[in-house]
PDB file of C-alpha atoms in Angstrom:
ATOM      1  CA  MET B   1     -23.123  -2.488 -22.917  1.00  0.00           C
ATOM      2  CA  SER B   2     -20.623  -3.762 -20.346  1.00  0.00           C
ATOM      3  CA  THR B   3     -16.871  -3.273 -20.691  1.00  0.00           C
ATOM      4  CA  LYS B   4     -14.714  -6.398 -20.990  1.00  0.00           C
ATOM      5  CA  LEU B   5     -12.074  -6.314 -18.233  1.00  0.00           C
ATOM      6  CA  LEU B   6      -8.970  -7.563 -19.988  1.00  0.00           C
ATOM      7  CA  TYR B   7      -6.823  -7.374 -16.850  1.00  0.00           C
ATOM      8  CA  LEU B   8      -8.783 -10.222 -15.288  1.00  0.00           C
ATOM      9  CA  GLU B   9      -7.380 -12.709 -17.809  1.00  0.00           C
ATOM     10  CA  ASN B  10      -4.259 -10.771 -18.808  1.00  0.00           C
ATOM     11  CA  MET B  11      -3.109  -9.500 -15.434  1.00  0.00           C
ATOM     12  CA  TRP B  12       0.445  -8.676 -16.521  1.00  0.00           C
ATOM     13  CA  ASP B  13      -0.276  -7.049 -19.884  1.00  0.00           C
ATOM     14  CA  LEU B  14       0.353  -3.312 -20.086  1.00  0.00           C
ATOM     15  CA  GLU B  15      -0.980  -2.652 -23.595  1.00  0.00           C
ATOM     16  CA  ALA B  16      -4.123  -3.648 -25.482  1.00  0.00           C
ATOM     17  CA  ASP B  17      -6.306  -2.706 -28.417  1.00  0.00           C
ATOM     18  CA  ALA B  18      -9.933  -1.616 -28.133  1.00  0.00           C
ATOM     19  CA  HIS B  19     -12.753   0.235 -29.872  1.00  0.00           C
ATOM     20  CA  VAL B  20     -14.454   3.414 -28.720  1.00  0.00           C
ATOM     21  CA  MET B  21     -18.081   2.999 -27.697  1.00  0.00           C
ATOM     22  CA  ARG B  22     -18.756   6.667 -26.922  1.00  0.00           C
ATOM     23  CA  VAL B  23     -17.282   9.863 -25.501  1.00  0.00           C
ATOM     24  CA  GLU B  24     -19.088  12.211 -23.148  1.00  0.00           C
ATOM     25  CA  LYS B  25     -18.598  14.951 -20.571  1.00  0.00           C
ATOM     26  CA  GLN B  26     -19.070  14.530 -16.817  1.00  0.00           C
ATOM     27  CA  ASP B  27     -18.602  17.472 -14.491  1.00  0.00           C
ATOM     28  CA  GLY B  28     -16.446  19.213 -17.078  1.00  0.00           C
ATOM     29  CA  ARG B  29     -14.208  16.193 -17.675  1.00  0.00           C
ATOM     30  CA  ASP B  30     -13.964  14.042 -20.787  1.00  0.00           C
ATOM     31  CA  VAL B  31     -14.953  10.388 -20.335  1.00  0.00           C
ATOM     32  CA  VAL B  32     -14.085   7.664 -22.835  1.00  0.00           C
ATOM     33  CA  TYR B  33     -15.981   4.356 -22.924  1.00  0.00           C
ATOM     34  CA  LEU B  34     -14.348   1.373 -24.635  1.00  0.00           C
ATOM     35  CA  ASP B  35     -15.568  -2.103 -25.531  1.00  0.00           C
ATOM     36  CA  GLN B  36     -12.685  -3.508 -23.455  1.00  0.00           C
ATOM     37  CA  THR B  37      -9.858  -2.159 -21.329  1.00  0.00           C
ATOM     38  CA  ILE B  38      -6.575  -3.212 -19.762  1.00  0.00           C
ATOM     39  CA  LEU B  39      -6.640  -0.211 -17.400  1.00  0.00           C
ATOM     40  CA  TYR B  40      -7.592  -1.191 -13.854  1.00  0.00           C
ATOM     41  CA  ALA B  41     -10.695   0.515 -12.483  1.00  0.00           C
ATOM     42  CA  GLN B  42     -10.398   1.395  -8.801  1.00  0.00           C
ATOM     43  CA  GLY B  43     -11.905  -1.198  -6.481  1.00  0.00           C
ATOM     44  CA  GLY B  44     -11.108  -4.079  -4.172  1.00  0.00           C
ATOM     45  CA  GLY B  45      -8.804  -1.858  -2.140  1.00  0.00           C
ATOM     46  CA  GLN B  46      -6.581  -1.112  -5.158  1.00  0.00           C
ATOM     47  CA  PRO B  47      -6.205   2.323  -6.814  1.00  0.00           C
ATOM     48  CA  TYR B  48      -6.975   2.940 -10.481  1.00  0.00           C
ATOM     49  CA  ASP B  49      -4.438   2.827 -13.277  1.00  0.00           C
ATOM     50  CA  THR B  50      -3.465   5.826 -15.365  1.00  0.00           C
ATOM     51  CA  GLY B  51      -2.115   5.802 -18.903  1.00  0.00           C
ATOM     52  CA  VAL B  52      -2.836   6.727 -22.507  1.00  0.00           C
ATOM     53  CA  ILE B  53      -5.489   5.833 -25.075  1.00  0.00           C
ATOM     54  CA  LYS B  54      -4.453   6.796 -28.598  1.00  0.00           C
ATOM     55  CA  ASN B  55      -4.377   6.154 -32.317  1.00  0.00           C
ATOM     56  CA  ASP B  56      -2.719   7.888 -35.250  1.00  0.00           C
ATOM     57  CA  HIS B  57      -4.976  10.921 -34.938  1.00  0.00           C
ATOM     58  CA  VAL B  58      -5.908  11.419 -31.287  1.00  0.00           C
ATOM     59  CA  LYS B  59      -4.252  11.077 -27.875  1.00  0.00           C
ATOM     60  CA  PHE B  60      -6.233  10.851 -24.626  1.00  0.00           C
ATOM     61  CA  ILE B  61      -4.422  11.083 -21.265  1.00  0.00           C
ATOM     62  CA  VAL B  62      -6.177   8.842 -18.731  1.00  0.00           C
ATOM     63  CA  GLU B  63      -6.151  10.404 -15.256  1.00  0.00           C
ATOM     64  CA  GLU B  64      -8.708   8.223 -13.477  1.00  0.00           C
ATOM     65  CA  VAL B  65     -10.537   4.937 -14.121  1.00  0.00           C
ATOM     66  CA  ARG B  66     -13.835   3.947 -12.488  1.00  0.00           C
ATOM     67  CA  PHE B  67     -16.276   1.049 -12.788  1.00  0.00           C
ATOM     68  CA  VAL B  68     -19.971   1.985 -12.799  1.00  0.00           C
ATOM     69  CA  ASP B  69     -22.897  -0.339 -13.599  1.00  0.00           C
ATOM     70  CA  GLY B  70     -20.803  -2.723 -15.673  1.00  0.00           C
ATOM     71  CA  GLU B  71     -18.986  -0.032 -17.631  1.00  0.00           C
ATOM     72  CA  VAL B  72     -15.460   1.335 -17.208  1.00  0.00           C
ATOM     73  CA  LEU B  73     -15.213   5.115 -17.305  1.00  0.00           C
ATOM     74  CA  HIS B  74     -11.847   6.511 -18.426  1.00  0.00           C
ATOM     75  CA  PHE B  75     -11.590  10.112 -17.214  1.00  0.00           C
ATOM     76  CA  GLY B  76      -8.981  12.439 -18.686  1.00  0.00           C
ATOM     77  CA  ASN B  77      -8.086  14.967 -21.343  1.00  0.00           C
ATOM     78  CA  PHE B  78      -7.675  14.977 -25.119  1.00  0.00           C
ATOM     79  CA  ASP B  79      -4.589  16.639 -26.556  1.00  0.00           C
ATOM     80  CA  ASP B  80      -6.625  18.080 -29.431  1.00  0.00           C
ATOM     81  CA  ASP B  81      -9.437  16.319 -31.288  1.00  0.00           C
ATOM     82  CA  SER B  82     -11.752  13.647 -29.846  1.00  0.00           C
ATOM     83  CA  PHE B  83     -12.406   9.989 -30.695  1.00  0.00           C
ATOM     84  CA  LYS B  84     -15.274   8.913 -32.901  1.00  0.00           C
ATOM     85  CA  ARG B  85     -17.631   6.037 -32.188  1.00  0.00           C
ATOM     86  CA  ASP B  86     -16.249   2.580 -33.190  1.00  0.00           C
ATOM     87  CA  GLU B  87     -12.776   4.059 -33.768  1.00  0.00           C
ATOM     88  CA  ALA B  88      -9.890   1.664 -33.089  1.00  0.00           C
ATOM     89  CA  VAL B  89      -7.506   2.718 -30.314  1.00  0.00           C
ATOM     90  CA  HIS B  90      -4.482   1.421 -28.442  1.00  0.00           C
ATOM     91  CA  ILE B  91      -4.235   1.497 -24.635  1.00  0.00           C
ATOM     92  CA  ILE B  92      -0.957   1.882 -22.734  1.00  0.00           C
ATOM     93  CA  VAL B  93      -0.823   1.528 -18.943  1.00  0.00           C
ATOM     94  CA  ASP B  94       1.513   3.642 -16.799  1.00  0.00           C
ATOM     95  CA  ALA B  95       3.873   0.779 -15.951  1.00  0.00           C
ATOM     96  CA  ASP B  96       5.480   2.278 -12.844  1.00  0.00           C
ATOM     97  CA  ARG B  97       2.148   3.048 -11.196  1.00  0.00           C
ATOM     98  CA  ARG B  98       0.726  -0.403 -12.052  1.00  0.00           C
ATOM     99  CA  LYS B  99       3.850  -2.151 -10.745  1.00  0.00           C
ATOM    100  CA  LEU B 100       3.684  -0.360  -7.397  1.00  0.00           C
ATOM    101  CA  HIS B 101      -0.018  -1.091  -6.955  1.00  0.00           C
ATOM    102  CA  ALA B 102       0.464  -4.750  -7.921  1.00  0.00           C
ATOM    103  CA  ARG B 103       3.321  -5.128  -5.431  1.00  0.00           C
ATOM    104  CA  LEU B 104       1.297  -3.527  -2.642  1.00  0.00           C
ATOM    105  CA  HIS B 105      -1.758  -5.661  -3.403  1.00  0.00           C
ATOM    106  CA  SER B 106       0.264  -8.882  -3.486  1.00  0.00           C
ATOM    107  CA  ALA B 107       2.005  -7.875  -0.261  1.00  0.00           C
ATOM    108  CA  GLY B 108      -1.383  -7.525   1.419  1.00  0.00           C
ATOM    109  CA  HIS B 109      -2.084 -11.164   0.616  1.00  0.00           C
ATOM    110  CA  VAL B 110       1.372 -12.156   1.863  1.00  0.00           C
ATOM    111  CA  VAL B 111       0.422 -10.563   5.182  1.00  0.00           C
ATOM    112  CA  ASP B 112      -2.740 -12.670   5.142  1.00  0.00           C
ATOM    113  CA  MET B 113      -0.728 -15.804   4.378  1.00  0.00           C
ATOM    114  CA  ALA B 114       1.372 -15.162   7.463  1.00  0.00           C
ATOM    115  CA  VAL B 115      -1.628 -14.251   9.626  1.00  0.00           C
ATOM    116  CA  SER B 116      -3.444 -17.431   8.556  1.00  0.00           C
ATOM    117  CA  GLN B 117      -0.627 -19.452  10.143  1.00  0.00           C
ATOM    118  CA  LEU B 118       0.112 -17.277  13.166  1.00  0.00           C
ATOM    119  CA  CYS B 119      -3.467 -16.252  14.047  1.00  0.00           C
ATOM    120  CA  PRO B 120      -5.717 -18.851  12.377  1.00  0.00           C
ATOM    121  CA  ASP B 121      -8.817 -17.658  14.267  1.00  0.00           C
ATOM    122  CA  TRP B 122      -8.662 -14.167  12.747  1.00  0.00           C
ATOM    123  CA  ILE B 123     -11.262 -13.618  10.030  1.00  0.00           C
ATOM    124  CA  PRO B 124      -9.992 -11.451   7.161  1.00  0.00           C
ATOM    125  CA  GLY B 125     -11.951  -8.345   6.227  1.00  0.00           C
ATOM    126  CA  LYS B 126     -11.172  -5.439   3.927  1.00  0.00           C
ATOM    127  CA  GLY B 127      -7.778  -4.532   2.539  1.00  0.00           C
ATOM    128  CA  TYR B 128      -6.448  -1.090   1.670  1.00  0.00           C
ATOM    129  CA  HIS B 129      -3.583  -1.403  -0.791  1.00  0.00           C
ATOM    130  CA  PHE B 130      -2.982   2.274  -1.542  1.00  0.00           C
ATOM    131  CA  PRO B 131       0.592   3.624  -1.395  1.00  0.00           C
ATOM    132  CA  ASP B 132      -0.046   6.107   1.424  1.00  0.00           C
ATOM    133  CA  SER B 133      -0.716   3.645   4.258  1.00  0.00           C
ATOM    134  CA  PRO B 134      -1.619   0.085   3.198  1.00  0.00           C
ATOM    135  CA  TYR B 135      -3.244  -2.320   5.653  1.00  0.00           C
ATOM    136  CA  VAL B 136      -5.429  -5.402   6.030  1.00  0.00           C
ATOM    137  CA  GLU B 137      -8.175  -5.788   8.618  1.00  0.00           C
ATOM    138  CA  TYR B 138      -9.400  -8.746  10.676  1.00  0.00           C
ATOM    139  CA  ASP B 139     -12.069  -9.741  13.162  1.00  0.00           C
ATOM    140  CA  GLY B 140     -10.454 -11.465  16.101  1.00  0.00           C
ATOM    141  CA  GLN B 141      -8.744 -11.201  19.458  1.00  0.00           C
ATOM    142  CA  ILE B 142      -5.219  -9.964  20.164  1.00  0.00           C
ATOM    143  CA  ASP B 143      -3.059  -9.670  23.254  1.00  0.00           C
ATOM    144  CA  PHE B 144      -1.685  -6.158  22.725  1.00  0.00           C
ATOM    145  CA  GLU B 145       1.080  -6.822  25.240  1.00  0.00           C
ATOM    146  CA  LYS B 146       2.507  -9.213  22.627  1.00  0.00           C
ATOM    147  CA  ARG B 147       1.906  -6.850  19.701  1.00  0.00           C
ATOM    148  CA  ASP B 148       5.600  -6.156  19.026  1.00  0.00           C
ATOM    149  CA  GLU B 149       6.340  -9.872  19.014  1.00  0.00           C
ATOM    150  CA  LEU B 150       3.488 -10.496  16.567  1.00  0.00           C
ATOM    151  CA  ILE B 151       4.664  -7.677  14.291  1.00  0.00           C
ATOM    152  CA  ALA B 152       8.095  -9.282  14.129  1.00  0.00           C
ATOM    153  CA  ASP B 153       6.652 -12.766  13.534  1.00  0.00           C
ATOM    154  CA  ILE B 154       4.376 -11.657  10.673  1.00  0.00           C
ATOM    155  CA  ALA B 155       7.251  -9.790   9.000  1.00  0.00           C
ATOM    156  CA  LYS B 156       9.612 -12.749   9.414  1.00  0.00           C
ATOM    157  CA  LEU B 157       7.186 -15.302   7.981  1.00  0.00           C
ATOM    158  CA  GLY B 158       6.078 -12.992   5.165  1.00  0.00           C
ATOM    159  CA  ASN B 159       9.673 -12.394   4.118  1.00  0.00           C
ATOM    160  CA  GLU B 160      10.293 -16.136   4.157  1.00  0.00           C
ATOM    161  CA  PHE B 161       7.512 -16.506   1.580  1.00  0.00           C
ATOM    162  CA  ILE B 162       9.126 -13.762  -0.505  1.00  0.00           C
ATOM    163  CA  LYS B 163      12.569 -15.393  -0.310  1.00  0.00           C
ATOM    164  CA  GLN B 164      11.031 -18.656  -1.507  1.00  0.00           C
ATOM    165  CA  ALA B 165      10.102 -16.804  -4.712  1.00  0.00           C
ATOM    166  CA  MET B 166       6.609 -18.242  -4.693  1.00  0.00           C
ATOM    167  CA  PRO B 167       4.932 -18.065  -8.124  1.00  0.00           C
ATOM    168  CA  VAL B 168       1.629 -16.245  -8.539  1.00  0.00           C
ATOM    169  CA  SER B 169      -1.110 -17.660 -10.753  1.00  0.00           C
ATOM    170  CA  PHE B 170      -4.870 -17.401 -11.141  1.00  0.00           C
ATOM    171  CA  LYS B 171      -7.880 -19.305 -12.421  1.00  0.00           C
ATOM    172  CA  PHE B 172     -11.643 -18.991 -12.647  1.00  0.00           C
ATOM    173  CA  VAL B 173     -13.604 -21.419 -10.499  1.00  0.00           C
ATOM    174  CA  ASN B 174     -17.204 -22.146  -9.567  1.00  0.00           C
ATOM    175  CA  TYR B 175     -18.480 -21.664  -6.046  1.00  0.00           C
ATOM    176  CA  ASP B 176     -17.934 -25.269  -4.976  1.00  0.00           C
ATOM    177  CA  GLU B 177     -14.293 -25.142  -6.099  1.00  0.00           C
ATOM    178  CA  LEU B 178     -13.928 -21.771  -4.369  1.00  0.00           C
ATOM    179  CA  LYS B 179     -14.971 -23.282  -1.036  1.00  0.00           C
ATOM    180  CA  LYS B 180     -12.350 -26.010  -1.418  1.00  0.00           C
ATOM    181  CA  LEU B 181      -9.525 -23.636  -2.358  1.00  0.00           C
ATOM    182  CA  CYS B 182      -9.981 -20.633  -0.063  1.00  0.00           C
ATOM    183  CA  ARG B 183      -9.925 -20.456   3.726  1.00  0.00           C
ATOM    184  CA  HIS B 184     -12.327 -17.518   3.761  1.00  0.00           C
ATOM    185  CA  ILE B 185     -14.953 -16.409   1.233  1.00  0.00           C
ATOM    186  CA  PRO B 186     -16.508 -12.922   1.521  1.00  0.00           C
ATOM    187  CA  GLU B 187     -20.290 -12.890   1.837  1.00  0.00           C
ATOM    188  CA  ASN B 188     -20.713 -10.770  -1.312  1.00  0.00           C
ATOM    189  CA  ILE B 189     -19.032 -13.314  -3.639  1.00  0.00           C
ATOM    190  CA  PRO B 190     -21.563 -14.416  -6.328  1.00  0.00           C
ATOM    191  CA  THR B 191     -22.524 -18.087  -6.194  1.00  0.00           C
ATOM    192  CA  ASN B 192     -23.952 -18.303  -9.720  1.00  0.00           C
ATOM    193  CA  LYS B 193     -20.919 -17.422 -11.845  1.00  0.00           C
ATOM    194  CA  PRO B 194     -17.170 -18.168 -11.935  1.00  0.00           C
ATOM    195  CA  THR B 195     -14.934 -16.215  -9.585  1.00  0.00           C
ATOM    196  CA  ARG B 196     -11.292 -15.419 -10.212  1.00  0.00           C
ATOM    197  CA  VAL B 197      -8.965 -16.895  -7.623  1.00  0.00           C
ATOM    198  CA  VAL B 198      -5.384 -15.638  -7.257  1.00  0.00           C
ATOM    199  CA  ILE B 199      -2.994 -18.315  -6.013  1.00  0.00           C
ATOM    200  CA  PHE B 200       0.274 -17.639  -4.190  1.00  0.00           C
ATOM    201  CA  ASP B 201       2.035 -21.011  -4.389  1.00  0.00           C
ATOM    202  CA  ASN B 202      -0.868 -22.959  -2.800  1.00  0.00           C
ATOM    203  CA  PHE B 203      -2.575 -20.127  -0.884  1.00  0.00           C
ATOM    204  CA  ALA B 204      -5.720 -19.089  -2.763  1.00  0.00           C
ATOM    205  CA  VAL B 205      -7.884 -15.981  -2.369  1.00  0.00           C
ATOM    206  CA  PRO B 206     -10.816 -14.636  -4.416  1.00  0.00           C
ATOM    207  CA  CYS B 207      -9.474 -11.417  -5.954  1.00  0.00           C
ATOM    208  CA  GLY B 208     -10.011  -9.271  -9.043  1.00  0.00           C
ATOM    209  CA  GLY B 209      -6.925  -7.077  -8.624  1.00  0.00           C
ATOM    210  CA  THR B 210      -3.529  -7.058 -10.315  1.00  0.00           C
ATOM    211  CA  HIS B 211      -0.503  -8.799  -8.832  1.00  0.00           C
ATOM    212  CA  VAL B 212       3.159  -9.608  -9.318  1.00  0.00           C
ATOM    213  CA  LYS B 213       4.207 -12.744 -11.226  1.00  0.00           C
ATOM    214  CA  ASN B 214       6.429 -13.924  -8.405  1.00  0.00           C
ATOM    215  CA  LEU B 215       6.636 -12.895  -4.761  1.00  0.00           C
ATOM    216  CA  ALA B 216      10.370 -12.239  -5.186  1.00  0.00           C
ATOM    217  CA  GLU B 217       9.313  -8.972  -6.872  1.00  0.00           C
ATOM    218  CA  LEU B 218       8.198  -7.664  -3.472  1.00  0.00           C
ATOM    219  CA  GLU B 219      11.834  -7.675  -2.273  1.00  0.00           C
ATOM    220  CA  GLU B 220      11.025  -6.978   1.377  1.00  0.00           C
ATOM    221  CA  LEU B 221       7.896  -6.765   3.517  1.00  0.00           C
ATOM    222  CA  THR B 222       7.635  -4.483   6.536  1.00  0.00           C
ATOM    223  CA  ILE B 223       4.881  -4.623   9.151  1.00  0.00           C
ATOM    224  CA  THR B 224       4.460  -1.017  10.222  1.00  0.00           C
ATOM    225  CA  LYS B 225       1.907  -1.409  13.009  1.00  0.00           C
ATOM    226  CA  ILE B 226      -0.920  -3.441  14.500  1.00  0.00           C
ATOM    227  CA  LYS B 227      -3.758  -1.518  16.094  1.00  0.00           C
ATOM    228  CA  ASN B 228      -7.430  -1.733  16.990  1.00  0.00           C
ATOM    229  CA  LYS B 229      -9.558   0.465  14.711  1.00  0.00           C
ATOM    230  CA  ASP B 230     -13.332   0.568  15.255  1.00  0.00           C
ATOM    231  CA  GLY B 231     -13.298  -2.924  16.759  1.00  0.00           C
ATOM    232  CA  LYS B 232     -11.139  -4.344  13.937  1.00  0.00           C
ATOM    233  CA  ILE B 233      -7.543  -5.497  14.111  1.00  0.00           C
ATOM    234  CA  ARG B 234      -5.658  -3.495  11.493  1.00  0.00           C
ATOM    235  CA  VAL B 235      -2.267  -4.739  10.301  1.00  0.00           C
ATOM    236  CA  GLY B 236      -0.298  -2.023   8.520  1.00  0.00           C
ATOM    237  CA  TYR B 237       2.415  -3.039   6.077  1.00  0.00           C
ATOM    238  CA  ASN B 238       4.669  -1.789   3.320  1.00  0.00           C
ATOM    239  CA  VAL B 239       7.153  -2.993   0.703  1.00  0.00           C
ATOM    240  CA  SER B 240      10.543  -1.670  -0.335  1.00  0.00           C
ATOM    241  CA  ARG B 241      10.296   1.119  -2.936  1.00  0.00           C
TER     242      ARG B 241
END
């Protein structure tokens, strides 16, 4: 049975109710499976959430969340007893961790918004929105003698978007609508089912991650570097913390 991903339709919720499907051990760790979850499972360049799953009798500390074959695996530790099948539980997300990851993920798309105007021929690739050294990658050409100028231009334009306090929204669209909304569509996007599109003012990208409600929450964007990595142009960035 697949796990319903509540964060796709309730991106800013930090608590939710669920029912336990089963509990098992993997490599000495407890794993809880739920019918639905608000905890983000690592993927799409964004780290997993942590938090708590509990009820009146049992508390489970969630240390890692993964998505495998349609199911979300919540790894962690019980404080004492374990959950029983079909037992009702309440999920609470670690708000500080989620907020940081959402800000970093949104900032990655702000970088792309700026790049789409300054370097329209660059084709976006993967993004890495982890706190240690976030970046976005592109296929394209760059004059490295003008790298410092480009770093300044991307930062300036990105911070203009932030100062405009652009709202962030999302919707589910079919493939034809996706082609109309987004400037680039990854090859692995399914064509036979709706895809979630995250929209920054009027800039749309297919994305299943979590984001801020308004770009003003990013406060300030910094472009840390631009370099060539394995034939890709890598734009490093960060946000104020």
